Amino acid sequence: MHASPVAANLATPAGPLVASDHALPLAVLLQRSPARWQLLLAWLLSLAACLWLGVVQLYGGWYGYSVHFGELDFVISIYPPLTIATLWVLWFGYAWGASLAYFSTLLVAYLSGLPPGWALLFACSNPLGLLVMSLVYRHVKVRYVPSSLPAMLFFVTICFISAVSSATGSFIWSYSNKLSAMGAFAVWQGWWSGNFLQTVLTCGPLLLLGTPAVLRWREQRWPQRAAAVPAQRWVGLVAVFALCGVLGFLWLSFWLADRSVAAQVGDSAQAWQQRAMLYRDSAMAVYWVLSVLLLALVFLGYRFFRQRTLQLQQAAQSVAFERDWALQRQQEAEHAHQALQTLNRELAVRMAEVEQLQQQLQEQARRDPLTGLYNRRYLHERLPVELQHAGHLGQSLCLVLIDLDHFKAVNDQYGHAMGDAVLKALATLFAGRLRAADFAVRYGGEEFCLVLPGCDITGAAACVAELQQAYAGCRVAGDSNALQGLHFSAGIACYPQHGSDEEALLREADAALYQAKAAGRNCVRYCV
């Protein structure tokens, strides 16, 4: 069964903006993670803000505002900590936000002079309203971010029910302060109306702006599980609870209004006018609230009905699709088998090509592009192996460093093309006159290195002398002229007499080459 794209607009259990069973447990503070300190710091800062705002609200007199809307007069009270606590409940879970609401309300109750027992009970009022909101969003699986009209209407409805639930604290306040029926009515009306308007007007925009960033941060540190499908009994209980909340609001509205009217004394025209105004204000408040609720319920009912209709349509389409798909399975499986065989053959060809390319690249990485000889990197890889092999066999190994004499003058006088030709000529001599076990390396610039396994000083000197004679007899042709009579200097070091490792042999051969250069070039020197 496929999910309805239209239904996803209202209820999307897997969506990132849905309140799931997955409230962040307080146990995350025990995990060894840097994120727990960030979370704890944010909660402590929020607690400090709630406590401070609660004190400011109390001493600043942010309650009992008389608001005139057309012919309707009603009272509202502002309680800023409620906004912070609501955001924590929706973003992280009930325990995080309810604790903020409880501590801040407890501080206000204490500073207001309520007895300790009544203060502890009074502090539970706002957490009670937040509990209603948390349970509804947890079990109904509706977006708490009012990013669409259905989600916004549902959010407004739940804010109202939550406000009415938390307004039970007004009765504790009225009883503790021995308020009259008129005063109790004003406190109760100010509580639920201020709570409702504040939550809708402050939390709604903040949820729209902040939820994506907060959930991204949370998901990176504590990935959430897939949300469970709510049980029907929970949905039914939530609906019954919401209905009880609305009925309780209606009964309290008329009961408190009736008590307030009964408290009016006198039979003057002014007294009767005040009684009529109280009834009118109470009736108008109920009228506007019921209008909003009726509109929200009608719209949500339409959306749920449309959702069910679309789900039935999708179920029928899914059955037809499954039937057609079952008929094509065998044919698709055969095609897939044939395609797999073709891919296996192509893969075998590609693997052979890749292996060949790897060998070519490995060879290119070891070769000097100009002369075709091995490069210095290959020397450092191969020489230690040859030294170890010579040590096992008890044989000697000679290393020869060769430097072309007056090579810079050739480049300056005849150009770099002629210099390249001179280098290639010597490389050609190496290829034709060295043994199969020997190998030549372009060591750098006009310097070359010969490695002669199983060869002593005498044999190495004879090999170099033969190369010098052959090189002197070479005629290197350029674009407009030719060179001959070329020569080089060489230094020889032998293993194990002059060194037992690569570094020592290269150092000794370089010293011998320096002696050959100092002796007038075109000669060979070796370590004594």
Coordinates of C-alpha atoms in Angstrom, one line a residue:
M1 CA 0.0 0.0 0.0
H2 CA 1.5 3.3 -1.0
A3 CA 1.2 6.5 1.0
S4 CA -1.1 9.2 -0.1
P5 CA 0.7 12.3 -1.3
V6 CA -2.3 14.5 -0.3
A7 CA -2.6 12.9 3.1
A8 CA 1.1 13.6 3.6
N9 CA 0.1 17.3 3.7
L10 CA -1.6 16.7 7.0
A11 CA -0.3 13.5 8.6
T12 CA 3.1 12.2 7.6
P13 CA 4.5 9.7 10.1
A14 CA 7.9 9.6 8.5
G15 CA 8.2 13.3 8.0
P16 CA 10.8 15.4 9.8
L17 CA 8.3 17.9 11.1
V18 CA 6.0 15.4 12.9
A19 CA 6.0 14.9 16.6
S20 CA 6.8 11.2 17.0
D21 CA 7.1 8.7 19.9
H22 CA 10.7 9.7 19.7
A23 CA 10.9 12.4 22.4
L24 CA 14.5 12.9 23.3
P25 CA 15.0 11.1 26.6
L26 CA 16.8 12.8 29.5
A27 CA 19.2 9.8 29.4
V28 CA 21.1 11.4 26.5
L29 CA 22.8 13.6 29.1
L30 CA 24.6 10.5 30.4
Q31 CA 26.1 9.7 27.0
R32 CA 29.7 10.5 26.3
S33 CA 29.1 13.0 23.5
P34 CA 30.0 16.6 23.1
A35 CA 26.4 17.3 22.0
R36 CA 25.1 16.6 25.5
W37 CA 26.9 19.6 26.8
Q38 CA 25.5 21.8 24.1
L39 CA 22.0 20.5 24.9
L40 CA 22.4 21.0 28.6
L41 CA 23.8 24.5 28.1
A42 CA 20.8 25.4 25.9
W43 CA 18.3 24.0 28.5
L44 CA 20.1 25.9 31.3
L45 CA 20.0 29.2 29.3
S46 CA 16.3 28.6 28.6
L47 CA 15.7 27.9 32.3
A48 CA 17.4 31.2 33.2
A49 CA 15.4 33.0 30.6
C50 CA 12.1 31.5 31.9
L51 CA 12.9 32.4 35.5
W52 CA 13.9 36.0 34.5
L53 CA 10.9 36.5 32.3
G54 CA 8.6 35.1 35.0
V55 CA 9.9 37.6 37.5
V56 CA 9.6 40.4 34.9
Q57 CA 6.0 39.3 34.1
L58 CA 5.1 39.3 37.8
Y59 CA 6.6 42.7 38.8
G60 CA 5.9 44.2 35.4
G61 CA 2.2 43.5 35.6
W62 CA 1.9 41.6 32.4
Y63 CA -1.5 40.3 33.3
G64 CA -5.1 41.4 33.4
Y65 CA -5.0 43.5 30.2
S66 CA -8.4 44.6 29.1
V67 CA -8.8 44.2 25.4
H68 CA -11.6 45.7 23.3
F69 CA -12.4 43.9 20.0
G70 CA -15.5 45.5 18.4
E71 CA -18.2 45.2 21.0
L72 CA -16.3 42.4 22.8
D73 CA -14.4 43.2 26.0
F74 CA -12.2 40.5 27.5
V75 CA -9.1 40.1 29.7
I76 CA -5.8 38.5 28.7
S77 CA -2.6 37.8 30.6
I78 CA 0.9 37.4 29.1
Y79 CA 3.3 34.7 30.4
P80 CA 6.6 34.7 28.2
P81 CA 8.1 31.5 29.7
L82 CA 5.2 29.5 28.2
T83 CA 6.5 30.2 24.7
I84 CA 10.0 28.8 25.5
A85 CA 8.6 25.8 27.3
T86 CA 6.2 25.0 24.4
L87 CA 9.1 25.0 21.9
W88 CA 11.1 22.6 24.0
V89 CA 8.1 20.3 24.3
L90 CA 7.6 20.1 20.5
W91 CA 11.3 20.0 19.6
F92 CA 12.7 17.7 22.3
G93 CA 9.9 16.2 24.3
Y94 CA 7.5 16.8 27.2
A95 CA 10.1 16.4 30.0
W96 CA 12.4 19.1 28.7
G97 CA 9.7 21.8 28.3
A98 CA 7.4 20.8 31.2
S99 CA 10.4 21.2 33.7
L100 CA 11.0 24.8 32.4
A101 CA 7.3 25.7 32.8
Y102 CA 7.1 24.1 36.3
F103 CA 10.2 25.8 37.7
S104 CA 9.3 29.2 36.3
T105 CA 5.7 29.0 37.5
L106 CA 6.8 27.8 40.9
L107 CA 9.1 30.8 41.3
V108 CA 6.2 33.2 40.3
A109 CA 4.0 31.4 42.9
Y110 CA 6.6 31.7 45.6
L111 CA 7.3 35.4 44.9
S112 CA 3.5 36.1 44.8
G113 CA 3.2 34.8 48.4
L114 CA 1.3 31.6 47.8
P115 CA 1.6 29.0 50.6
P116 CA 4.2 26.3 49.7
G117 CA 1.7 23.5 49.2
W118 CA -0.5 25.6 47.0
A119 CA 2.6 26.9 45.1
L120 CA 3.7 23.3 44.3
L121 CA 0.2 22.5 43.0
F122 CA -0.2 25.8 41.2
A123 CA 3.1 25.2 39.3
C124 CA 1.6 22.1 37.7
S125 CA -1.0 24.1 35.7
N126 CA 1.1 25.0 32.7
P127 CA 2.8 21.6 32.5
L128 CA -0.8 20.1 32.5
G129 CA -1.6 22.1 29.3
L130 CA 1.7 21.2 27.7
L131 CA 0.9 17.5 28.5
V132 CA -2.3 17.8 26.6
M133 CA -0.5 19.2 23.6
S134 CA 2.3 16.6 23.8
L135 CA -0.1 13.7 24.0
V136 CA -2.2 14.9 21.1
Y137 CA 0.7 15.4 18.7
R138 CA 2.3 12.2 19.9
H139 CA -0.6 10.0 19.1
V140 CA -2.4 11.8 16.3
K141 CA 0.7 12.2 14.1
V142 CA 0.0 15.6 12.7
R143 CA 2.5 18.3 11.8
Y144 CA 3.2 20.6 14.6
V145 CA 4.7 23.1 12.3
P146 CA 1.9 25.3 10.9
S147 CA 3.3 25.3 7.4
S148 CA 0.0 24.4 5.7
L149 CA -3.6 25.4 6.3
P150 CA -4.7 22.0 7.8
A151 CA -1.7 21.9 10.1
M152 CA -2.3 25.6 11.1
L153 CA -5.9 24.9 12.0
F154 CA -5.0 21.8 13.9
F155 CA -2.3 23.8 15.7
V156 CA -4.8 26.5 16.7
T157 CA -7.3 23.9 18.0
I158 CA -4.7 22.2 20.1
C159 CA -3.4 25.5 21.5
F160 CA -6.9 26.3 22.6
I161 CA -7.5 22.9 24.3
S162 CA -4.0 23.2 26.0
A163 CA -4.8 26.8 27.1
V164 CA -8.1 25.7 28.7
S165 CA -6.4 22.8 30.4
S166 CA -3.6 25.0 31.9
A167 CA -6.2 27.6 33.0
T168 CA -7.2 25.2 35.9
G169 CA -4.4 27.0 37.7
S170 CA -6.5 30.1 37.8
F171 CA -8.9 28.5 40.3
I172 CA -5.9 27.7 42.6
W173 CA -4.8 31.3 42.3
S174 CA -8.3 32.7 42.9
Y175 CA -8.9 30.4 45.9
S176 CA -5.5 31.2 47.5
N177 CA -6.0 34.9 47.0
K178 CA -9.7 34.8 48.1
L179 CA -10.9 36.5 45.0
S180 CA -14.6 37.2 44.3
A181 CA -16.6 35.5 41.6
M182 CA -16.0 38.5 39.3
G183 CA -12.2 38.4 40.0
A184 CA -12.1 34.6 39.5
F185 CA -13.9 35.0 36.1
A186 CA -11.4 37.7 35.1
V187 CA -8.4 35.6 36.1
W188 CA -9.7 32.5 34.3
Q189 CA -10.5 34.4 31.2
G190 CA -7.2 36.2 31.1
W191 CA -5.3 32.9 31.7
W192 CA -6.8 30.8 28.9
S193 CA -7.2 33.7 26.4
G194 CA -3.6 35.0 27.0
N195 CA -2.2 31.5 26.9
F196 CA -4.1 30.7 23.7
L197 CA -3.2 33.9 21.8
Q198 CA 0.4 33.9 23.0
T199 CA 1.0 30.3 21.9
V200 CA -0.5 30.8 18.5
L201 CA 1.1 34.2 17.8
T202 CA 4.6 33.5 19.1
C203 CA 5.1 29.7 18.8
G204 CA 3.6 29.5 15.3
P205 CA 6.2 31.8 13.6
L206 CA 9.1 30.4 15.7
L207 CA 8.2 26.9 14.7
L208 CA 8.1 27.8 11.1
L209 CA 11.5 29.6 11.3
G210 CA 13.4 27.4 13.7
T211 CA 12.2 23.8 13.4
P212 CA 14.2 22.8 10.3
A213 CA 17.5 24.0 11.8
V214 CA 16.8 22.4 15.2
L215 CA 15.7 19.1 13.8
R216 CA 18.8 19.0 11.5
W217 CA 21.0 19.6 14.5
R218 CA 19.2 16.9 16.5
E219 CA 19.1 14.4 13.7
Q220 CA 22.9 14.7 13.2
R221 CA 23.5 13.8 16.9
W222 CA 20.6 11.6 17.8
P223 CA 19.1 10.0 14.7
Q224 CA 15.4 9.2 15.2
R225 CA 13.8 5.9 14.7
A226 CA 10.9 5.4 12.3
A227 CA 7.7 6.6 14.0
A228 CA 5.2 4.0 15.0
V229 CA 1.7 4.1 13.6
P230 CA -0.7 5.4 16.3
A231 CA -3.1 2.9 17.8
Q232 CA -6.8 3.7 17.1
R233 CA -7.6 3.7 20.8
W234 CA -5.1 6.5 21.4
V235 CA -6.6 8.5 18.6
G236 CA -10.1 7.9 20.1
L237 CA -8.9 8.9 23.6
V238 CA -7.4 12.1 22.3
A239 CA -10.6 13.0 20.4
V240 CA -12.7 12.3 23.6
F241 CA -10.2 14.4 25.7
A242 CA -10.4 17.3 23.2
L243 CA -14.2 17.1 23.2
C244 CA -14.2 17.1 27.0
G245 CA -11.9 20.1 27.0
V246 CA -14.3 22.1 24.7
L247 CA -17.4 21.1 26.8
G248 CA -15.5 22.0 30.0
F249 CA -14.6 25.4 28.5
L250 CA -18.3 26.1 27.6
W251 CA -19.5 25.0 31.1
L252 CA -16.8 27.1 32.9
S253 CA -17.5 30.1 30.7
F254 CA -21.2 30.2 31.5
W255 CA -20.8 29.1 35.1
L256 CA -18.3 31.8 35.9
A257 CA -20.3 34.4 34.1
D258 CA -23.4 33.3 36.0
R259 CA -21.5 33.5 39.3
S260 CA -20.1 37.0 38.3
V261 CA -23.6 38.2 37.5
A262 CA -25.0 36.8 40.7
A263 CA -22.3 38.7 42.6
Q264 CA -23.6 42.0 41.2
V265 CA -25.8 43.8 43.8
G266 CA -28.5 46.3 43.3
D267 CA -31.5 46.7 41.1
S268 CA -30.5 49.9 39.4
A269 CA -30.3 50.3 35.7
Q270 CA -26.6 50.5 35.9
A271 CA -26.3 47.2 37.8
W272 CA -28.5 45.5 35.2
Q273 CA -26.5 47.0 32.4
Q274 CA -23.3 45.6 34.0
R275 CA -25.0 42.2 34.3
A276 CA -26.0 42.3 30.6
M277 CA -22.5 43.3 29.6
L278 CA -21.0 40.4 31.5
Y279 CA -23.4 38.0 29.8
R280 CA -22.7 39.6 26.4
D281 CA -18.9 39.4 26.8
S282 CA -19.1 35.8 28.0
A283 CA -21.4 34.8 25.1
M284 CA -19.3 36.7 22.5
A285 CA -16.1 35.0 23.7
V286 CA -17.7 31.6 23.5
Y287 CA -19.1 32.5 20.0
W288 CA -15.7 33.5 18.6
V289 CA -14.0 30.5 20.1
L290 CA -16.6 28.1 18.9
S291 CA -16.5 29.7 15.4
V292 CA -12.8 29.1 15.2
L293 CA -13.1 25.5 16.5
L294 CA -16.0 24.7 14.2
L295 CA -14.1 26.0 11.2
A296 CA -11.0 24.0 12.1
L297 CA -13.0 20.8 12.7
V298 CA -15.0 21.2 9.5
F299 CA -11.8 21.7 7.5
L300 CA -10.0 18.9 9.2
G301 CA -12.9 16.6 8.8
Y302 CA -12.9 17.4 5.1
R303 CA -9.2 16.7 4.9
F304 CA -9.5 13.4 6.7
F305 CA -12.4 12.3 4.5
R306 CA -10.4 13.3 1.4
Q307 CA -7.4 11.4 2.8
R308 CA -9.4 8.2 3.3
T309 CA -10.9 8.5 -0.2
L310 CA -7.5 8.9 -1.8
Q311 CA -6.2 6.0 0.2
L312 CA -9.0 3.8 -1.1
Q313 CA -8.2 5.0 -4.7
Q314 CA -4.5 4.3 -4.2
A315 CA -5.3 0.8 -2.8
A316 CA -7.3 0.0 -5.9
Q317 CA -4.5 1.3 -8.1
S318 CA -1.9 -0.6 -6.1
V319 CA -3.8 -3.9 -6.6
A320 CA -4.0 -3.3 -10.3
F321 CA -0.3 -2.4 -10.4
E322 CA 0.6 -5.6 -8.4
R323 CA -1.4 -7.7 -10.9
D324 CA 0.3 -6.2 -13.9
W325 CA 3.7 -6.3 -12.3
A326 CA 3.4 -10.0 -11.4
L327 CA 2.8 -10.8 -15.1
Q328 CA 6.0 -9.0 -16.1
R329 CA 8.2 -10.4 -13.3
Q330 CA 9.3 -13.5 -15.3
Q331 CA 10.1 -11.6 -18.4
E332 CA 12.0 -8.9 -16.5
A333 CA 13.9 -11.6 -14.7
E334 CA 15.0 -13.2 -17.9
H335 CA 16.1 -9.9 -19.3
A336 CA 17.9 -9.1 -16.1
H337 CA 19.7 -12.5 -16.4
Q338 CA 20.8 -11.8 -19.9
A339 CA 21.9 -8.3 -19.1
L340 CA 23.9 -9.7 -16.1
Q341 CA 25.7 -12.1 -18.4
T342 CA 26.5 -9.3 -20.8
L343 CA 27.7 -7.1 -18.0
N344 CA 29.9 -9.9 -16.7
R345 CA 31.6 -10.3 -20.0
E346 CA 32.0 -6.6 -20.4
L347 CA 33.4 -6.4 -16.8
A348 CA 35.9 -9.1 -17.6
V349 CA 37.1 -7.2 -20.7
R350 CA 37.3 -3.9 -18.7
M351 CA 39.2 -5.6 -15.9
A352 CA 41.8 -6.9 -18.3
E353 CA 42.1 -3.4 -19.8
V354 CA 42.4 -1.9 -16.3
E355 CA 45.2 -4.4 -15.4
Q356 CA 47.0 -3.6 -18.7
L357 CA 46.7 0.1 -18.0
Q358 CA 47.9 -0.3 -14.5
Q359 CA 51.0 -2.1 -15.8
Q360 CA 51.6 0.6 -18.3
L361 CA 51.2 3.3 -15.8
Q362 CA 53.5 1.5 -13.4
E363 CA 56.1 1.2 -16.1
Q364 CA 55.7 4.8 -17.1
A365 CA 56.1 5.9 -13.4
R366 CA 59.4 4.1 -13.4
R367 CA 60.8 5.4 -16.7
D368 CA 62.4 8.6 -17.7
P369 CA 60.3 10.0 -20.6
L370 CA 63.3 11.4 -22.6
T371 CA 65.8 8.6 -22.5
G372 CA 63.5 5.6 -21.7
L373 CA 65.8 4.6 -18.9
Y374 CA 64.6 3.9 -15.4
N375 CA 64.2 6.9 -13.1
R376 CA 65.5 7.7 -9.7
R377 CA 62.4 6.4 -8.0
Y378 CA 63.0 3.0 -9.5
L379 CA 66.6 3.1 -8.3
H380 CA 65.4 3.6 -4.7
E381 CA 63.0 0.7 -5.1
R382 CA 65.3 -1.8 -6.8
L383 CA 68.8 -1.1 -5.3
P384 CA 67.9 -2.2 -1.7
V385 CA 66.5 -5.5 -3.2
E386 CA 69.7 -6.1 -5.2
L387 CA 71.9 -5.4 -2.2
Q388 CA 69.9 -7.9 -0.1
H389 CA 70.2 -10.4 -2.9
A390 CA 73.9 -9.9 -3.2
G391 CA 74.3 -10.3 0.5
H392 CA 72.5 -13.6 0.5
L393 CA 74.7 -14.9 -2.4
G394 CA 77.9 -13.5 -1.0
Q395 CA 78.5 -11.5 -4.2
S396 CA 79.7 -8.1 -4.9
L397 CA 77.8 -5.3 -6.5
C398 CA 79.1 -2.1 -8.1
L399 CA 77.3 1.2 -8.4
V400 CA 78.6 3.7 -11.0
L401 CA 77.6 7.4 -11.1
I402 CA 78.2 9.0 -14.5
D403 CA 78.2 12.8 -15.3
L404 CA 78.5 14.1 -18.9
D405 CA 81.4 16.5 -19.3
H406 CA 80.7 20.1 -20.5
F407 CA 77.0 19.3 -21.0
K408 CA 75.9 22.8 -20.1
A409 CA 78.2 24.1 -22.9
V410 CA 76.5 21.8 -25.4
N411 CA 73.1 23.2 -24.4
D412 CA 74.3 26.8 -24.5
Q413 CA 76.1 26.5 -27.8
Y414 CA 73.9 24.0 -29.8
G415 CA 70.5 24.2 -28.0
H416 CA 68.5 21.9 -25.8
A417 CA 67.5 19.7 -28.8
M418 CA 71.1 18.8 -29.3
G419 CA 71.5 18.3 -25.5
D420 CA 68.5 15.9 -25.5
A421 CA 70.1 14.0 -28.5
V422 CA 73.4 13.6 -26.5
L423 CA 71.5 12.1 -23.5
K424 CA 69.6 9.7 -25.8
A425 CA 72.8 8.6 -27.5
L426 CA 74.3 7.6 -24.1
A427 CA 71.1 5.8 -23.1
T428 CA 71.2 3.8 -26.4
L429 CA 74.8 2.7 -25.5
F430 CA 73.6 1.5 -22.1
A431 CA 70.9 -0.6 -23.7
G432 CA 73.3 -2.3 -26.1
R433 CA 76.3 -2.9 -23.9
L434 CA 75.1 -3.7 -20.4
R435 CA 74.3 -7.2 -19.2
A436 CA 70.8 -8.5 -18.7
A437 CA 71.3 -8.3 -14.9
D438 CA 72.5 -4.7 -15.1
F439 CA 70.3 -1.7 -15.2
A440 CA 70.8 2.0 -16.0
V441 CA 69.0 4.9 -14.4
R442 CA 68.8 8.6 -15.3
Y443 CA 69.8 10.0 -11.9
G444 CA 69.1 13.6 -12.6
G445 CA 69.9 16.1 -15.4
E446 CA 73.1 14.9 -17.1
E447 CA 73.8 12.3 -14.4
F448 CA 73.3 8.6 -14.8
C449 CA 73.6 5.6 -12.5
L450 CA 74.6 2.1 -13.4
V451 CA 73.9 -0.9 -11.0
L452 CA 76.1 -3.9 -11.9
P453 CA 75.2 -7.0 -9.7
G454 CA 77.9 -9.7 -9.4
C455 CA 80.6 -7.3 -10.6
D456 CA 83.8 -6.2 -8.8
I457 CA 85.8 -3.0 -9.1
T458 CA 87.9 -4.3 -12.0
G459 CA 84.9 -5.5 -14.0
A460 CA 83.1 -2.2 -13.4
A461 CA 86.1 -0.1 -14.5
A462 CA 86.4 -2.2 -17.7
C463 CA 82.7 -1.7 -18.4
V464 CA 82.9 2.0 -17.9
A465 CA 86.1 2.3 -20.0
E466 CA 84.3 0.4 -22.9
L467 CA 81.3 2.8 -22.6
Q468 CA 83.6 5.8 -22.6
Q469 CA 85.3 4.6 -25.8
A470 CA 82.0 3.8 -27.5
Y471 CA 80.6 7.2 -26.5
A472 CA 83.6 9.1 -27.7
G473 CA 83.1 7.4 -31.1
C474 CA 79.4 8.3 -31.4
R475 CA 78.3 10.9 -33.8
V476 CA 75.3 12.8 -32.6
A477 CA 73.5 14.6 -35.4
G478 CA 71.4 17.8 -34.9
D479 CA 69.3 19.9 -37.1
S480 CA 72.2 21.8 -38.7
N481 CA 75.3 20.2 -37.3
A482 CA 76.7 17.1 -35.6
L483 CA 78.8 16.4 -32.5
Q484 CA 81.4 13.7 -31.8
G485 CA 84.2 13.1 -29.4
L486 CA 81.9 13.2 -26.4
H487 CA 83.0 12.0 -23.0
F488 CA 81.9 11.7 -19.4
S489 CA 83.4 11.2 -16.0
A490 CA 82.5 8.3 -13.6
G491 CA 82.8 7.3 -10.0
I492 CA 82.6 3.7 -8.8
A493 CA 81.6 2.3 -5.4
C494 CA 81.5 -1.5 -4.6
Y495 CA 79.4 -3.5 -2.2
P496 CA 80.4 -4.6 0.4
Q497 CA 83.8 -2.9 0.5
H498 CA 82.6 0.7 0.3
G499 CA 79.2 0.4 1.9
S500 CA 76.5 -2.0 3.0
D501 CA 73.4 0.1 2.1
E502 CA 72.1 2.3 -0.6
E503 CA 72.9 5.6 1.1
A504 CA 76.6 4.6 1.7
L505 CA 77.2 3.4 -1.8
L506 CA 75.6 6.5 -3.4
R507 CA 77.7 8.7 -1.1
E508 CA 81.0 6.9 -1.9
A509 CA 80.2 6.8 -5.7
D510 CA 79.4 10.5 -5.6
A511 CA 82.7 11.3 -3.8
A512 CA 84.6 9.2 -6.5
L513 CA 82.8 11.1 -9.2
Y514 CA 83.8 14.4 -7.6
Q515 CA 87.4 13.2 -7.7
A516 CA 87.1 12.4 -11.4
K517 CA 85.8 15.8 -12.1
A518 CA 88.6 17.4 -10.1
A519 CA 91.1 15.3 -12.0
G520 CA 90.2 16.9 -15.3
R521 CA 87.1 15.0 -16.4
N522 CA 86.9 12.1 -19.0
C523 CA 88.2 9.7 -16.4
V524 CA 87.1 7.1 -13.9
R525 CA 87.7 7.1 -10.1
Y526 CA 86.6 4.6 -7.5
C527 CA 86.9 4.4 -3.7
V528 CA 90.0 2.8 -2.3

